[in-house]
Amino acid sequence: MKKYVWFVMILFIVQVVPKMHVDSGIHFQSAQAWADDNYNFTELTPAIKRALERRRARHDTLRELKANGSVGEGKSGHLVNLSGSAKIQAVVDDENYDREIIYQAIVDQNNLGRGSIDTVRSAYAQTYRKKADPGDKIQMPNGDWINK
Amino acid sequence: MRYFLYVNLIALFAVTLVGCTAKVVGDRNRPITIEAHVTIDIRGLQQTASSIEDYVSGDNKVSLDDLVANSKK
């Protein structure tokens, strides 16, 4: 009698338990992001590569525009046209388009959650302020524009 | 008594062959959503931003591979 019970129990554990699939019906909306040393890309997609290369190619032009005060670094991680020129606005739009590709990729590839994009923009804005050359126009977190 | 054991045994074999799925399904009208708390290390973001900007500015010390996590350098 006892050996049958043991046999059934062992058979259950060996054969059935590994096949059991429990779906609790609870799904996480956003993943936990752990504090890490950095938030690098996990994969350089063609879109990210193109955005980085376009930004690199545009760098010298923007350096000149920053130096003469036509553009400045905004508080939200975007370049801002301070000149009113439509031609400069086109350059600014292109730059901000590429920046957004990078911000979104950082959020997506590091599972930071949809609501984190503003945090990423702010962190990048702080880096742009830090890396700005003396005399460049930068916008502080309170909205004030200053010459660095 | 022995009869019941045999029946159980046969039932168990049947379940084993077909596979077993235990599924707990909640109320569709009241879905359970857990908002996970996301902790972001701002310094980590700035560190990444700094590397990207170094690359964009033409710094030859930073390559595309440096911008990828766990890349082989």
PDB file of C-alpha atoms in Angstrom:
ATOM      1  CA  MET A   1       0.000   0.000   0.000  1.00  0.00           C
ATOM      2  CA  LYS A   2       2.656   2.482   1.056  1.00  0.00           C
ATOM      3  CA  LYS A   3       4.835   1.742  -1.918  1.00  0.00           C
ATOM      4  CA  TYR A   4       1.995   2.702  -4.266  1.00  0.00           C
ATOM      5  CA  VAL A   5       1.588   6.053  -2.530  1.00  0.00           C
ATOM      6  CA  TRP A   6       5.311   6.721  -2.786  1.00  0.00           C
ATOM      7  CA  PHE A   7       5.292   5.678  -6.400  1.00  0.00           C
ATOM      8  CA  VAL A   8       2.428   8.047  -7.221  1.00  0.00           C
ATOM      9  CA  MET A   9       4.098  10.939  -5.375  1.00  0.00           C
ATOM     10  CA  ILE A  10       7.437  10.462  -7.074  1.00  0.00           C
ATOM     11  CA  LEU A  11       5.756  10.114 -10.461  1.00  0.00           C
ATOM     12  CA  PHE A  12       3.847  13.348  -9.833  1.00  0.00           C
ATOM     13  CA  ILE A  13       6.979  15.276  -8.875  1.00  0.00           C
ATOM     14  CA  VAL A  14       9.082  13.965 -11.732  1.00  0.00           C
ATOM     15  CA  GLN A  15       6.535  14.025 -14.525  1.00  0.00           C
ATOM     16  CA  VAL A  16       3.871  16.614 -13.758  1.00  0.00           C
ATOM     17  CA  VAL A  17       5.466  19.416 -11.750  1.00  0.00           C
ATOM     18  CA  PRO A  18       7.990  20.410 -14.452  1.00  0.00           C
ATOM     19  CA  LYS A  19       5.122  20.753 -16.923  1.00  0.00           C
ATOM     20  CA  MET A  20       3.009  22.969 -14.725  1.00  0.00           C
ATOM     21  CA  HIS A  21       2.672  26.504 -15.929  1.00  0.00           C
ATOM     22  CA  VAL A  22       1.141  29.006 -13.568  1.00  0.00           C
ATOM     23  CA  ASP A  23      -0.054  32.297 -14.987  1.00  0.00           C
ATOM     24  CA  SER A  24      -0.973  34.558 -12.125  1.00  0.00           C
ATOM     25  CA  GLY A  25      -2.570  37.125 -14.437  1.00  0.00           C
ATOM     26  CA  ILE A  26      -0.407  39.820 -12.899  1.00  0.00           C
ATOM     27  CA  HIS A  27       1.710  41.639 -15.439  1.00  0.00           C
ATOM     28  CA  PHE A  28       4.275  44.284 -14.691  1.00  0.00           C
ATOM     29  CA  GLN A  29       3.799  47.530 -16.584  1.00  0.00           C
ATOM     30  CA  SER A  30       7.373  48.640 -16.288  1.00  0.00           C
ATOM     31  CA  ALA A  31      10.529  46.856 -15.396  1.00  0.00           C
ATOM     32  CA  GLN A  32      12.714  47.535 -12.417  1.00  0.00           C
ATOM     33  CA  ALA A  33      15.751  49.501 -13.373  1.00  0.00           C
ATOM     34  CA  TRP A  34      18.651  48.963 -11.068  1.00  0.00           C
ATOM     35  CA  ALA A  35      21.114  51.642 -10.278  1.00  0.00           C
ATOM     36  CA  ASP A  36      24.096  50.970 -12.460  1.00  0.00           C
ATOM     37  CA  ASP A  37      27.408  52.557 -13.304  1.00  0.00           C
ATOM     38  CA  ASN A  38      26.000  53.895 -16.536  1.00  0.00           C
ATOM     39  CA  TYR A  39      23.162  53.514 -19.000  1.00  0.00           C
ATOM     40  CA  ASN A  40      24.930  52.632 -22.196  1.00  0.00           C
ATOM     41  CA  PHE A  41      23.224  51.286 -25.263  1.00  0.00           C
ATOM     42  CA  THR A  42      22.810  47.537 -25.221  1.00  0.00           C
ATOM     43  CA  GLU A  43      22.690  47.478 -29.002  1.00  0.00           C
ATOM     44  CA  LEU A  44      23.738  50.041 -31.569  1.00  0.00           C
ATOM     45  CA  THR A  45      20.870  49.848 -34.016  1.00  0.00           C
ATOM     46  CA  PRO A  46      21.262  51.403 -37.488  1.00  0.00           C
ATOM     47  CA  ALA A  47      18.960  54.259 -36.408  1.00  0.00           C
ATOM     48  CA  ILE A  48      21.136  55.053 -33.383  1.00  0.00           C
ATOM     49  CA  LYS A  49      24.332  54.853 -35.433  1.00  0.00           C
ATOM     50  CA  ARG A  50      22.901  57.208 -38.047  1.00  0.00           C
ATOM     51  CA  ALA A  51      21.758  59.654 -35.358  1.00  0.00           C
ATOM     52  CA  LEU A  52      25.204  59.636 -33.752  1.00  0.00           C
ATOM     53  CA  GLU A  53      26.993  60.082 -37.080  1.00  0.00           C
ATOM     54  CA  ARG A  54      24.690  62.937 -38.130  1.00  0.00           C
ATOM     55  CA  ARG A  55      25.275  64.657 -34.799  1.00  0.00           C
ATOM     56  CA  ARG A  56      29.010  64.201 -35.184  1.00  0.00           C
ATOM     57  CA  ALA A  57      28.924  65.674 -38.698  1.00  0.00           C
ATOM     58  CA  ARG A  58      26.853  68.614 -37.429  1.00  0.00           C
ATOM     59  CA  HIS A  59      29.081  69.355 -34.449  1.00  0.00           C
ATOM     60  CA  ASP A  60      31.331  72.023 -35.984  1.00  0.00           C
ATOM     61  CA  THR A  61      28.355  73.941 -37.386  1.00  0.00           C
ATOM     62  CA  LEU A  62      26.673  73.936 -34.002  1.00  0.00           C
ATOM     63  CA  ARG A  63      29.906  75.003 -32.329  1.00  0.00           C
ATOM     64  CA  GLU A  64      29.934  78.129 -34.499  1.00  0.00           C
ATOM     65  CA  LEU A  65      26.251  78.828 -33.849  1.00  0.00           C
ATOM     66  CA  LYS A  66      26.794  78.447 -30.112  1.00  0.00           C
ATOM     67  CA  ALA A  67      29.831  80.693 -30.186  1.00  0.00           C
ATOM     68  CA  ASN A  68      27.934  83.561 -31.839  1.00  0.00           C
ATOM     69  CA  GLY A  69      24.904  83.098 -29.556  1.00  0.00           C
ATOM     70  CA  SER A  70      22.469  81.945 -32.239  1.00  0.00           C
ATOM     71  CA  VAL A  71      21.616  78.769 -30.375  1.00  0.00           C
ATOM     72  CA  GLY A  72      21.735  77.685 -26.763  1.00  0.00           C
ATOM     73  CA  GLU A  73      21.321  74.560 -24.693  1.00  0.00           C
ATOM     74  CA  GLY A  74      17.803  74.373 -23.265  1.00  0.00           C
ATOM     75  CA  LYS A  75      16.904  72.982 -19.869  1.00  0.00           C
ATOM     76  CA  SER A  76      15.113  69.974 -21.390  1.00  0.00           C
ATOM     77  CA  GLY A  77      18.005  68.479 -23.306  1.00  0.00           C
ATOM     78  CA  HIS A  78      17.132  70.236 -26.549  1.00  0.00           C
ATOM     79  CA  LEU A  79      18.960  72.810 -28.580  1.00  0.00           C
ATOM     80  CA  VAL A  80      17.071  76.124 -28.767  1.00  0.00           C
ATOM     81  CA  ASN A  81      17.151  78.595 -31.631  1.00  0.00           C
ATOM     82  CA  LEU A  82      17.723  82.054 -30.148  1.00  0.00           C
ATOM     83  CA  SER A  83      18.228  83.836 -33.474  1.00  0.00           C
ATOM     84  CA  GLY A  84      14.782  83.590 -35.044  1.00  0.00           C
ATOM     85  CA  SER A  85      16.366  82.444 -38.313  1.00  0.00           C
ATOM     86  CA  ALA A  86      14.446  79.778 -40.226  1.00  0.00           C
ATOM     87  CA  LYS A  87      17.670  78.355 -41.615  1.00  0.00           C
ATOM     88  CA  ILE A  88      19.093  77.883 -38.135  1.00  0.00           C
ATOM     89  CA  GLN A  89      15.774  76.463 -36.953  1.00  0.00           C
ATOM     90  CA  ALA A  90      16.117  73.676 -39.526  1.00  0.00           C
ATOM     91  CA  VAL A  91      19.532  72.762 -38.130  1.00  0.00           C
ATOM     92  CA  VAL A  92      18.147  72.893 -34.588  1.00  0.00           C
ATOM     93  CA  ASP A  93      15.209  70.650 -35.543  1.00  0.00           C
ATOM     94  CA  ASP A  94      17.556  68.088 -37.112  1.00  0.00           C
ATOM     95  CA  GLU A  95      19.764  68.086 -34.024  1.00  0.00           C
ATOM     96  CA  ASN A  96      16.827  67.693 -31.649  1.00  0.00           C
ATOM     97  CA  TYR A  97      15.375  64.897 -33.785  1.00  0.00           C
ATOM     98  CA  ASP A  98      18.631  62.952 -33.466  1.00  0.00           C
ATOM     99  CA  ARG A  99      18.887  63.669 -29.748  1.00  0.00           C
ATOM    100  CA  GLU A 100      15.394  62.261 -29.237  1.00  0.00           C
ATOM    101  CA  ILE A 101      16.379  59.029 -31.007  1.00  0.00           C
ATOM    102  CA  ILE A 102      19.238  58.682 -28.534  1.00  0.00           C
ATOM    103  CA  TYR A 103      17.127  59.555 -25.460  1.00  0.00           C
ATOM    104  CA  GLN A 104      14.423  57.082 -26.451  1.00  0.00           C
ATOM    105  CA  ALA A 105      16.985  54.347 -27.097  1.00  0.00           C
ATOM    106  CA  ILE A 106      18.544  54.905 -23.661  1.00  0.00           C
ATOM    107  CA  VAL A 107      15.103  54.583 -22.052  1.00  0.00           C
ATOM    108  CA  ASP A 108      14.044  51.532 -24.071  1.00  0.00           C
ATOM    109  CA  GLN A 109      17.285  49.591 -23.964  1.00  0.00           C
ATOM    110  CA  ASN A 110      17.755  50.118 -20.226  1.00  0.00           C
ATOM    111  CA  ASN A 111      14.099  49.384 -19.373  1.00  0.00           C
ATOM    112  CA  LEU A 112      13.708  52.711 -17.608  1.00  0.00           C
ATOM    113  CA  GLY A 113       9.979  52.937 -18.257  1.00  0.00           C
ATOM    114  CA  ARG A 114       8.001  55.276 -20.449  1.00  0.00           C
ATOM    115  CA  GLY A 115       7.776  57.983 -17.789  1.00  0.00           C
ATOM    116  CA  SER A 116      11.544  58.296 -17.524  1.00  0.00           C
ATOM    117  CA  ILE A 117      12.182  60.165 -20.754  1.00  0.00           C
ATOM    118  CA  ASP A 118      12.006  63.578 -19.027  1.00  0.00           C
ATOM    119  CA  THR A 119      14.526  62.415 -16.426  1.00  0.00           C
ATOM    120  CA  VAL A 120      16.865  61.346 -19.215  1.00  0.00           C
ATOM    121  CA  ARG A 121      16.420  64.687 -21.022  1.00  0.00           C
ATOM    122  CA  SER A 122      17.169  66.617 -17.814  1.00  0.00           C
ATOM    123  CA  ALA A 123      20.271  64.547 -17.094  1.00  0.00           C
ATOM    124  CA  TYR A 124      21.544  65.155 -20.628  1.00  0.00           C
ATOM    125  CA  ALA A 125      20.738  68.868 -20.340  1.00  0.00           C
ATOM    126  CA  GLN A 126      22.930  69.003 -17.252  1.00  0.00           C
ATOM    127  CA  THR A 127      25.749  67.341 -19.171  1.00  0.00           C
ATOM    128  CA  TYR A 128      25.361  69.845 -22.042  1.00  0.00           C
ATOM    129  CA  ARG A 129      25.597  72.719 -19.543  1.00  0.00           C
ATOM    130  CA  LYS A 130      28.670  71.170 -17.982  1.00  0.00           C
ATOM    131  CA  LYS A 131      30.362  70.672 -21.360  1.00  0.00           C
ATOM    132  CA  ALA A 132      29.393  74.077 -22.759  1.00  0.00           C
ATOM    133  CA  ASP A 133      32.253  76.425 -23.595  1.00  0.00           C
ATOM    134  CA  PRO A 134      32.667  79.750 -21.774  1.00  0.00           C
ATOM    135  CA  GLY A 135      30.308  82.305 -23.319  1.00  0.00           C
ATOM    136  CA  ASP A 136      27.809  79.716 -24.603  1.00  0.00           C
ATOM    137  CA  LYS A 137      24.173  80.368 -23.793  1.00  0.00           C
ATOM    138  CA  ILE A 138      22.699  77.797 -21.448  1.00  0.00           C
ATOM    139  CA  GLN A 139      19.315  77.570 -19.794  1.00  0.00           C
ATOM    140  CA  MET A 140      19.303  76.792 -16.086  1.00  0.00           C
ATOM    141  CA  PRO A 141      16.734  74.383 -14.557  1.00  0.00           C
ATOM    142  CA  ASN A 142      14.681  77.387 -13.353  1.00  0.00           C
ATOM    143  CA  GLY A 143      14.333  78.609 -16.959  1.00  0.00           C
ATOM    144  CA  ASP A 144      16.809  81.508 -16.799  1.00  0.00           C
ATOM    145  CA  TRP A 145      19.239  81.887 -19.686  1.00  0.00           C
ATOM    146  CA  ILE A 146      22.819  82.734 -18.806  1.00  0.00           C
ATOM    147  CA  ASN A 147      26.140  82.999 -20.595  1.00  0.00           C
ATOM    148  CA  LYS A 148      28.414  80.340 -19.200  1.00  0.00           C
TER     149      LYS A 148
ATOM    150  CA  MET B   1      -8.768   0.305  -2.110  1.00  0.00           C
ATOM    151  CA  ARG B   2      -6.336  -1.076  -4.614  1.00  0.00           C
ATOM    152  CA  TYR B   3      -8.879  -0.314  -7.360  1.00  0.00           C
ATOM    153  CA  PHE B   4      -8.787   3.404  -6.520  1.00  0.00           C
ATOM    154  CA  LEU B   5      -5.019   3.406  -6.591  1.00  0.00           C
ATOM    155  CA  TYR B   6      -5.012   1.932 -10.072  1.00  0.00           C
ATOM    156  CA  VAL B   7      -7.564   4.509 -11.233  1.00  0.00           C
ATOM    157  CA  ASN B   8      -5.435   7.289  -9.776  1.00  0.00           C
ATOM    158  CA  LEU B   9      -2.366   5.878 -11.422  1.00  0.00           C
ATOM    159  CA  ILE B  10      -4.050   5.737 -14.825  1.00  0.00           C
ATOM    160  CA  ALA B  11      -5.378   9.288 -14.388  1.00  0.00           C
ATOM    161  CA  LEU B  12      -1.892  10.465 -13.483  1.00  0.00           C
ATOM    162  CA  PHE B  13      -0.430   8.881 -16.598  1.00  0.00           C
ATOM    163  CA  ALA B  14      -3.118  10.553 -18.682  1.00  0.00           C
ATOM    164  CA  VAL B  15      -2.299  13.922 -17.174  1.00  0.00           C
ATOM    165  CA  THR B  16       1.387  13.292 -17.727  1.00  0.00           C
ATOM    166  CA  LEU B  17       0.858  12.524 -21.379  1.00  0.00           C
ATOM    167  CA  VAL B  18      -1.351  15.527 -22.070  1.00  0.00           C
ATOM    168  CA  GLY B  19       0.623  17.981 -19.951  1.00  0.00           C
ATOM    169  CA  CYS B  20      -0.674  20.132 -17.171  1.00  0.00           C
ATOM    170  CA  THR B  21      -1.498  23.807 -17.110  1.00  0.00           C
ATOM    171  CA  ALA B  22      -2.672  25.462 -13.951  1.00  0.00           C
ATOM    172  CA  LYS B  23      -3.896  28.919 -14.842  1.00  0.00           C
ATOM    173  CA  VAL B  24      -5.149  31.547 -12.472  1.00  0.00           C
ATOM    174  CA  VAL B  25      -7.135  34.152 -14.341  1.00  0.00           C
ATOM    175  CA  GLY B  26      -8.233  37.395 -12.768  1.00  0.00           C
ATOM    176  CA  ASP B  27     -11.237  39.577 -13.482  1.00  0.00           C
ATOM    177  CA  ARG B  28     -10.867  41.063 -16.969  1.00  0.00           C
ATOM    178  CA  ASN B  29     -12.815  44.138 -15.892  1.00  0.00           C
ATOM    179  CA  ARG B  30     -10.456  44.777 -13.032  1.00  0.00           C
ATOM    180  CA  PRO B  31      -6.962  44.018 -14.339  1.00  0.00           C
ATOM    181  CA  ILE B  32      -4.229  43.927 -11.764  1.00  0.00           C
ATOM    182  CA  THR B  33      -1.486  46.369 -12.641  1.00  0.00           C
ATOM    183  CA  ILE B  34       1.617  46.779 -10.559  1.00  0.00           C
ATOM    184  CA  GLU B  35       3.559  49.959 -11.177  1.00  0.00           C
ATOM    185  CA  ALA B  36       7.144  48.978 -10.532  1.00  0.00           C
ATOM    186  CA  HIS B  37       9.260  51.598  -8.859  1.00  0.00           C
ATOM    187  CA  VAL B  38      12.007  52.742 -11.171  1.00  0.00           C
ATOM    188  CA  THR B  39      15.191  54.008  -9.618  1.00  0.00           C
ATOM    189  CA  ILE B  40      17.454  55.883 -11.980  1.00  0.00           C
ATOM    190  CA  ASP B  41      20.995  56.807 -11.115  1.00  0.00           C
ATOM    191  CA  ILE B  42      21.304  60.343 -12.504  1.00  0.00           C
ATOM    192  CA  ARG B  43      25.086  60.226 -12.282  1.00  0.00           C
ATOM    193  CA  GLY B  44      25.039  57.070 -14.385  1.00  0.00           C
ATOM    194  CA  LEU B  45      22.923  58.823 -17.007  1.00  0.00           C
ATOM    195  CA  GLN B  46      25.285  61.785 -17.034  1.00  0.00           C
ATOM    196  CA  GLN B  47      28.253  59.473 -17.370  1.00  0.00           C
ATOM    197  CA  THR B  48      26.680  57.909 -20.449  1.00  0.00           C
ATOM    198  CA  ALA B  49      25.701  61.341 -21.791  1.00  0.00           C
ATOM    199  CA  SER B  50      29.262  62.521 -21.333  1.00  0.00           C
ATOM    200  CA  SER B  51      30.633  59.572 -23.332  1.00  0.00           C
ATOM    201  CA  ILE B  52      28.124  60.167 -26.123  1.00  0.00           C
ATOM    202  CA  GLU B  53      28.940  63.876 -26.280  1.00  0.00           C
ATOM    203  CA  ASP B  54      32.672  63.097 -26.347  1.00  0.00           C
ATOM    204  CA  TYR B  55      32.038  60.844 -29.330  1.00  0.00           C
ATOM    205  CA  VAL B  56      29.811  63.445 -31.050  1.00  0.00           C
ATOM    206  CA  SER B  57      32.419  66.158 -30.532  1.00  0.00           C
ATOM    207  CA  GLY B  58      34.940  64.064 -32.461  1.00  0.00           C
ATOM    208  CA  ASP B  59      37.017  62.884 -29.523  1.00  0.00           C
ATOM    209  CA  ASN B  60      39.088  60.064 -30.997  1.00  0.00           C
ATOM    210  CA  LYS B  61      39.472  58.432 -27.573  1.00  0.00           C
ATOM    211  CA  VAL B  62      35.799  57.432 -27.645  1.00  0.00           C
ATOM    212  CA  SER B  63      34.605  54.888 -30.192  1.00  0.00           C
ATOM    213  CA  LEU B  64      31.133  53.592 -30.961  1.00  0.00           C
ATOM    214  CA  ASP B  65      31.984  50.387 -29.107  1.00  0.00           C
ATOM    215  CA  ASP B  66      32.599  52.414 -25.942  1.00  0.00           C
ATOM    216  CA  LEU B  67      28.929  53.429 -25.988  1.00  0.00           C
ATOM    217  CA  VAL B  68      27.686  49.854 -25.865  1.00  0.00           C
ATOM    218  CA  ALA B  69      27.336  48.047 -22.540  1.00  0.00           C
ATOM    219  CA  ASN B  70      29.636  45.025 -22.122  1.00  0.00           C
ATOM    220  CA  SER B  71      31.186  45.587 -25.522  1.00  0.00           C
ATOM    221  CA  LYS B  72      34.473  43.871 -26.257  1.00  0.00           C
ATOM    222  CA  LYS B  73      37.126  46.515 -26.505  1.00  0.00           C
TER     223      LYS B  73
END
